[in-house]
Tab-separated table of C-alpha atoms in Angstrom:
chain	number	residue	atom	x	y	z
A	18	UNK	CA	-8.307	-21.290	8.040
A	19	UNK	CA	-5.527	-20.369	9.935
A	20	UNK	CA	-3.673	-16.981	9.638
A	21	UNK	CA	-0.669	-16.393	6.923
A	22	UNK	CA	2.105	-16.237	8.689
A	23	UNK	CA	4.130	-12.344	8.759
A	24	UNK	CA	7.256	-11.992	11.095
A	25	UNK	CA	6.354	-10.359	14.691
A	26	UNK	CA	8.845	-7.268	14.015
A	27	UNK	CA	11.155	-5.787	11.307
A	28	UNK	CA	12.914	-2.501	11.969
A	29	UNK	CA	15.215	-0.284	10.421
A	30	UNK	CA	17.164	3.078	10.514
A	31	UNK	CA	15.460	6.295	8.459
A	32	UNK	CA	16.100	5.993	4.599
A	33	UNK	CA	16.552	2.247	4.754
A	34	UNK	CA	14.526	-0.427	3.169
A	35	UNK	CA	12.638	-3.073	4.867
A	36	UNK	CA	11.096	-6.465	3.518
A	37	UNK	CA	8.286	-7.740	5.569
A	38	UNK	CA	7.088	-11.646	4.302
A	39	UNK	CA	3.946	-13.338	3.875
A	40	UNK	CA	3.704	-16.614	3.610
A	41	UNK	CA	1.330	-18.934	2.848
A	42	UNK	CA	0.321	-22.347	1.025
A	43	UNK	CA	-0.130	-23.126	-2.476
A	44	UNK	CA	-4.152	-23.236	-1.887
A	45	UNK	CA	-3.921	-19.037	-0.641
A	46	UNK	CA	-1.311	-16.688	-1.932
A	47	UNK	CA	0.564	-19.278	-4.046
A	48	UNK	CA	-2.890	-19.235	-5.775
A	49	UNK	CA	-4.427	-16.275	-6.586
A	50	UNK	CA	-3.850	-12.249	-7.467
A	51	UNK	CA	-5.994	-11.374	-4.566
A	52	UNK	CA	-3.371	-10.591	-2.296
A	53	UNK	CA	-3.093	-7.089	-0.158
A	54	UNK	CA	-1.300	-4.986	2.149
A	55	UNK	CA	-2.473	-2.826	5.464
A	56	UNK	CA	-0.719	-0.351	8.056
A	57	UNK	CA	-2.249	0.289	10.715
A	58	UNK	CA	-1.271	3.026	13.334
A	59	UNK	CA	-1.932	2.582	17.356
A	60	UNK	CA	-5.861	3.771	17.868
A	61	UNK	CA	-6.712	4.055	13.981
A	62	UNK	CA	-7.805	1.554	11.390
A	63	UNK	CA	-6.240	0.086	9.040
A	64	UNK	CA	-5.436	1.505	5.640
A	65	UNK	CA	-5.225	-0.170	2.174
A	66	UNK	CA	-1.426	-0.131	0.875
A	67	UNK	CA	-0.950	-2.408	-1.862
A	68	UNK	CA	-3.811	-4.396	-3.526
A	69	UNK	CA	-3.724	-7.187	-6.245
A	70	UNK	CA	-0.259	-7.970	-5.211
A	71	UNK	CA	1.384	-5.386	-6.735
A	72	UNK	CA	-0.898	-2.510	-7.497
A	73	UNK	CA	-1.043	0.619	-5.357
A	74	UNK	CA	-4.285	2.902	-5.068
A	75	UNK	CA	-3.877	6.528	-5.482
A	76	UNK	CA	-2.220	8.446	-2.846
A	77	UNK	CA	-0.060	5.803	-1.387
A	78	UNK	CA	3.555	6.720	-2.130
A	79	UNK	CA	5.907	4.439	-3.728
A	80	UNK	CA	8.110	3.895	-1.544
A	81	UNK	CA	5.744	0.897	-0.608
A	82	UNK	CA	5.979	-1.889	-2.930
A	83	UNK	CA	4.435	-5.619	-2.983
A	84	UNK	CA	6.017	-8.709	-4.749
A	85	UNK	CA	5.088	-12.626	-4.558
A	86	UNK	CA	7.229	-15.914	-5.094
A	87	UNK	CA	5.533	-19.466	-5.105
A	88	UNK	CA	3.492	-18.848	-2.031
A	89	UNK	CA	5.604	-15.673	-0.350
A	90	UNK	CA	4.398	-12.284	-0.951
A	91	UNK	CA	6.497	-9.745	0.372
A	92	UNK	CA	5.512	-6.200	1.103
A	93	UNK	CA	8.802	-3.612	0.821
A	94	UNK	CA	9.055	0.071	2.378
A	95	UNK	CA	12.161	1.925	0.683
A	96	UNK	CA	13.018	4.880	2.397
A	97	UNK	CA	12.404	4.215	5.669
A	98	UNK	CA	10.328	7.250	7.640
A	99	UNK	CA	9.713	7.898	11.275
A	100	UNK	CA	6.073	7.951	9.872
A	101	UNK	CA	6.441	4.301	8.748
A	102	UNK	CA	6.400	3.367	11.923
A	103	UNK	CA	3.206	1.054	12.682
A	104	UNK	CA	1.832	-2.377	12.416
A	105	UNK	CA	1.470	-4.436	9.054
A	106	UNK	CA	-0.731	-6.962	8.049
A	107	UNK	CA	-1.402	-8.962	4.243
A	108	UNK	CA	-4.462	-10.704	3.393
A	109	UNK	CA	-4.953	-13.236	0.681
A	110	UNK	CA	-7.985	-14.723	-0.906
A	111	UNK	CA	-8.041	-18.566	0.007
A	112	UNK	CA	-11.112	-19.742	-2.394
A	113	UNK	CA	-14.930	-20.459	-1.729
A	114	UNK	CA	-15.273	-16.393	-0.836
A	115	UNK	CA	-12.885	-16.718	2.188
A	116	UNK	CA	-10.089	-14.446	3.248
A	117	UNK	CA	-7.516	-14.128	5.977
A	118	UNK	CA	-5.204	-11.689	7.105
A	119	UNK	CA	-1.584	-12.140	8.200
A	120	UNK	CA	-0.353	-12.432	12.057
A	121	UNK	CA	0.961	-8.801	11.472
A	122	UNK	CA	4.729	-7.298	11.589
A	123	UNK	CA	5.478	-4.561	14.045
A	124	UNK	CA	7.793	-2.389	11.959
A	125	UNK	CA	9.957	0.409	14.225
A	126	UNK	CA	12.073	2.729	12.866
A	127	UNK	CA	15.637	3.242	14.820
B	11	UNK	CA	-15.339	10.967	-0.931
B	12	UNK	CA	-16.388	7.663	0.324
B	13	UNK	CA	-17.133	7.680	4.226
B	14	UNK	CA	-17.892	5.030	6.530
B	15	UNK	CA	-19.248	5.851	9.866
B	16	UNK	CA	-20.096	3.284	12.625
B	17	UNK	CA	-21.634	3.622	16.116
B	18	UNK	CA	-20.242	4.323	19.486
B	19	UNK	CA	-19.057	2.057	21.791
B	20	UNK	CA	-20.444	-0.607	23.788
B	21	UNK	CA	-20.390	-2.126	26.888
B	22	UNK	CA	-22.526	-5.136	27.283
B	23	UNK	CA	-22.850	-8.255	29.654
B	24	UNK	CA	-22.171	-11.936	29.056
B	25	UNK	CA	-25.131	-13.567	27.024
B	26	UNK	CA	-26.202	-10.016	25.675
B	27	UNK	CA	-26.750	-9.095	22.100
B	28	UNK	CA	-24.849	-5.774	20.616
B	29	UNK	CA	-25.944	-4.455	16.968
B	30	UNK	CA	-23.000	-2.627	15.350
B	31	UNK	CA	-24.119	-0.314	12.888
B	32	UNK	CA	-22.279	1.148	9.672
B	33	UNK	CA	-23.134	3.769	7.744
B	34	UNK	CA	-21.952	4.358	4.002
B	35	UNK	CA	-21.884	7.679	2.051
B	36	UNK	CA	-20.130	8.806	-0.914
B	37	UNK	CA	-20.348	6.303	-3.321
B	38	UNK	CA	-23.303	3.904	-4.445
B	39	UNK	CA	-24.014	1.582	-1.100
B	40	UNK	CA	-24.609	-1.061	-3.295
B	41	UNK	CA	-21.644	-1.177	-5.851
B	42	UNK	CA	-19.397	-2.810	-3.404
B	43	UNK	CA	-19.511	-6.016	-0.853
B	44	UNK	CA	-19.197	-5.104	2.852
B	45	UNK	CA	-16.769	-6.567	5.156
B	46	UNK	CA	-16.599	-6.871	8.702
B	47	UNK	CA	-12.649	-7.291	10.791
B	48	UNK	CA	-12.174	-8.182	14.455
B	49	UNK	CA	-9.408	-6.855	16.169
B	50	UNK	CA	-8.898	-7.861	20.075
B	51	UNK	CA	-7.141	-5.880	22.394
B	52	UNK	CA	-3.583	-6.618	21.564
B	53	UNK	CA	-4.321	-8.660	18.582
B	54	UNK	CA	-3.916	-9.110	15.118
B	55	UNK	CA	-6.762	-8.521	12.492
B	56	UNK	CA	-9.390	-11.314	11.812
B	57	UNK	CA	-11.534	-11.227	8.679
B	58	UNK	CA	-15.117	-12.180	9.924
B	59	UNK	CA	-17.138	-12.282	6.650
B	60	UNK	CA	-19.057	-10.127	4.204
B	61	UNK	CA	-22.270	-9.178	2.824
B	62	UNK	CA	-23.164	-8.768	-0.896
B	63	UNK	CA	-24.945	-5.097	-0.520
B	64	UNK	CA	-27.066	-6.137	-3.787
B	65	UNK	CA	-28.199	-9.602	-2.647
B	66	UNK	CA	-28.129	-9.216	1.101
B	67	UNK	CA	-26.321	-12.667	1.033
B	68	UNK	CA	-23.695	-13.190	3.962
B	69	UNK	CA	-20.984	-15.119	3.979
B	70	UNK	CA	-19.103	-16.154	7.074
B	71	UNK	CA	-15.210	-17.108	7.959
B	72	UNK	CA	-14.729	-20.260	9.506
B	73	UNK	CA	-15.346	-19.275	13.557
B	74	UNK	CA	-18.002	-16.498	12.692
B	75	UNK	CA	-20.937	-18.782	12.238
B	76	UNK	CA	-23.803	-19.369	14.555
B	77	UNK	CA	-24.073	-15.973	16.636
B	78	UNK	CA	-22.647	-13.506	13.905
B	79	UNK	CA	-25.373	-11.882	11.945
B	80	UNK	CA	-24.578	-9.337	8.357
B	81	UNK	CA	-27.567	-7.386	7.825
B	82	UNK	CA	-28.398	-4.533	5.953
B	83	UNK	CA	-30.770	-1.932	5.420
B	84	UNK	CA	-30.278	-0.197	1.518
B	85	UNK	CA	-32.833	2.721	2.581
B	86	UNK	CA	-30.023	4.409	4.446
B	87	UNK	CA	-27.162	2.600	3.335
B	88	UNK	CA	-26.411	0.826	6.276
B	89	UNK	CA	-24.751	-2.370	7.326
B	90	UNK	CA	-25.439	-4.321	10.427
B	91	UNK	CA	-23.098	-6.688	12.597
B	92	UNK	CA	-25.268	-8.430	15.070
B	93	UNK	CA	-23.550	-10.616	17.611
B	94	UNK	CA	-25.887	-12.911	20.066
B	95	UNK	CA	-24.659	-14.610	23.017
B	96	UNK	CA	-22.017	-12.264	24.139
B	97	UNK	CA	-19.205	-13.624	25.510
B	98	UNK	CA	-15.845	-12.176	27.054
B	99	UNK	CA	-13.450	-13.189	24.119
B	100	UNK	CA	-15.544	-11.324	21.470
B	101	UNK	CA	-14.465	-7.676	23.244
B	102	UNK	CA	-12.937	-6.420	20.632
B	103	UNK	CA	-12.815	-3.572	18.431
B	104	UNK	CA	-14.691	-4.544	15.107
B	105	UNK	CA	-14.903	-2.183	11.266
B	106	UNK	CA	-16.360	-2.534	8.338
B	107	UNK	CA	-14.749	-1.980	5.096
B	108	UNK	CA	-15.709	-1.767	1.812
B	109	UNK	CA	-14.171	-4.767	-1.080
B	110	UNK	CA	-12.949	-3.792	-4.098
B	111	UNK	CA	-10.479	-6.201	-6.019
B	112	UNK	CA	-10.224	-8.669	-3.476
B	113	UNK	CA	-8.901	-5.755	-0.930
B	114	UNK	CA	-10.679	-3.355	1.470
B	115	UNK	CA	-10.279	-0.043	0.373
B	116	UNK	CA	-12.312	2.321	2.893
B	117	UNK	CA	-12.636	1.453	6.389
B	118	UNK	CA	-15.249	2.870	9.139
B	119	UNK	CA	-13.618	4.123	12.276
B	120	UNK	CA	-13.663	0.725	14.684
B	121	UNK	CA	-16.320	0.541	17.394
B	122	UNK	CA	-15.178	-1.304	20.485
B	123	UNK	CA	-17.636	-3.335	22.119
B	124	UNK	CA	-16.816	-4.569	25.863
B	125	UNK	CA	-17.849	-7.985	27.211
B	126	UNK	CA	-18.014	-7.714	31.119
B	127	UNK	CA	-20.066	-8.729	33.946
């Protein structure tokens, strides 16, 4: 199963909005609910930002949203904050039990 | 709250076995599947599998069969990653994480474990 495939890098200035993709095939995201979001900061692990495409658990601020077209999901961070800055990765369920994560977006803030 | 804590580091030689250990509290060990995530030095995250904490049944990604072992003991709410035949691609730092709706909502620390001669 190879890896969904996430831009290397996204960036933008504090207060802005960035769109980081996900895509995939019609047997993975195009396919099912199960898709999530992750940030994870140099040294830590990861942390859960948006689950079920959409939803976000309690305590993550919405400025993050997720969305998915056809077999895109697309993970968006309004408001841009020097805290923002880390690496981002989706993950989709792809049948039979199986999931796989993105390639990850490095997201900087200018 | 929910906590996951996992064991220290490792350094261990080429053909070696390393037992990562994972340690639940906080919630009932046996309400949710547990995952297990690769992450190489540098790299991206790989999902390696999970184990159903009720059945003990593992299931493996494609490229974590054969010398990747999910384990667990209930007694002390505890799951196990076991790899055999250690080589120098599998240093990495690997968590667990706990699955609820198809995501993984609480994550243990990371332990790294080192593959040199």
């Amino acid at each position: 199963q190879s890896a969904l495939t996430q831009p290397p890098s996204a960036s933008g200035f504090p207060g802005q909005s960035v769109t980081i993709s996900c895509i995939g095939t019609s047997s993975d995201v195009g396919a099912y609910k199960y898709v999530s979001w992750y940030q994870q900061h140099p040294g830590k692990a990861p942390k859960l930002l948006i689950y079920e495409v959409t939803k976000r658990p309690s305590g993550v601020p919405d400025r993050f949203s997720g969305s998915k077209s056809g077999n895109t999901a697309s993970l968006t961070v309004s408001g841009l904050q020097a805290e923002d800055e880390a690496d981002y990765y989706c993950n989709s369920y792809v049948g039979s039990y199986i999931y796989v994560f993105g390639s990850g977006t490095k997201v900087t803030v200018l | 709250q929910v906590q996951l804590v996992q064991s220290a580091s490792e350094l261990k030689k080429p053909g070696a076995s390393v037992k990562v250990s994972c340690e639940a509290s906080g919630y009932s060990f046996t309400g949710f599947a547990m995952n297990w995530v690769r992450q190489a030095p540098g790299q991206g995250l790989e999902w390696m599998g999970f184990i159903n904490t009720n059945t003990g049944n593992p299931t493996y990604a494609p490229g974590f069969t054969g010398r990747f072992v999910f384990s667990l003991d209930t007694s002390v709410s505890t799951a196990y990653l076991q790899i055999n035949s250690l080589k120098d691609e599998d240093t990495a730092v690997y968590y667990c994480a706990t699955h609820r709706s198809g995501s993984y909502d609480n994550w243990g620390q990371g332990t790294l474990v080192t593959v040199s001669s």
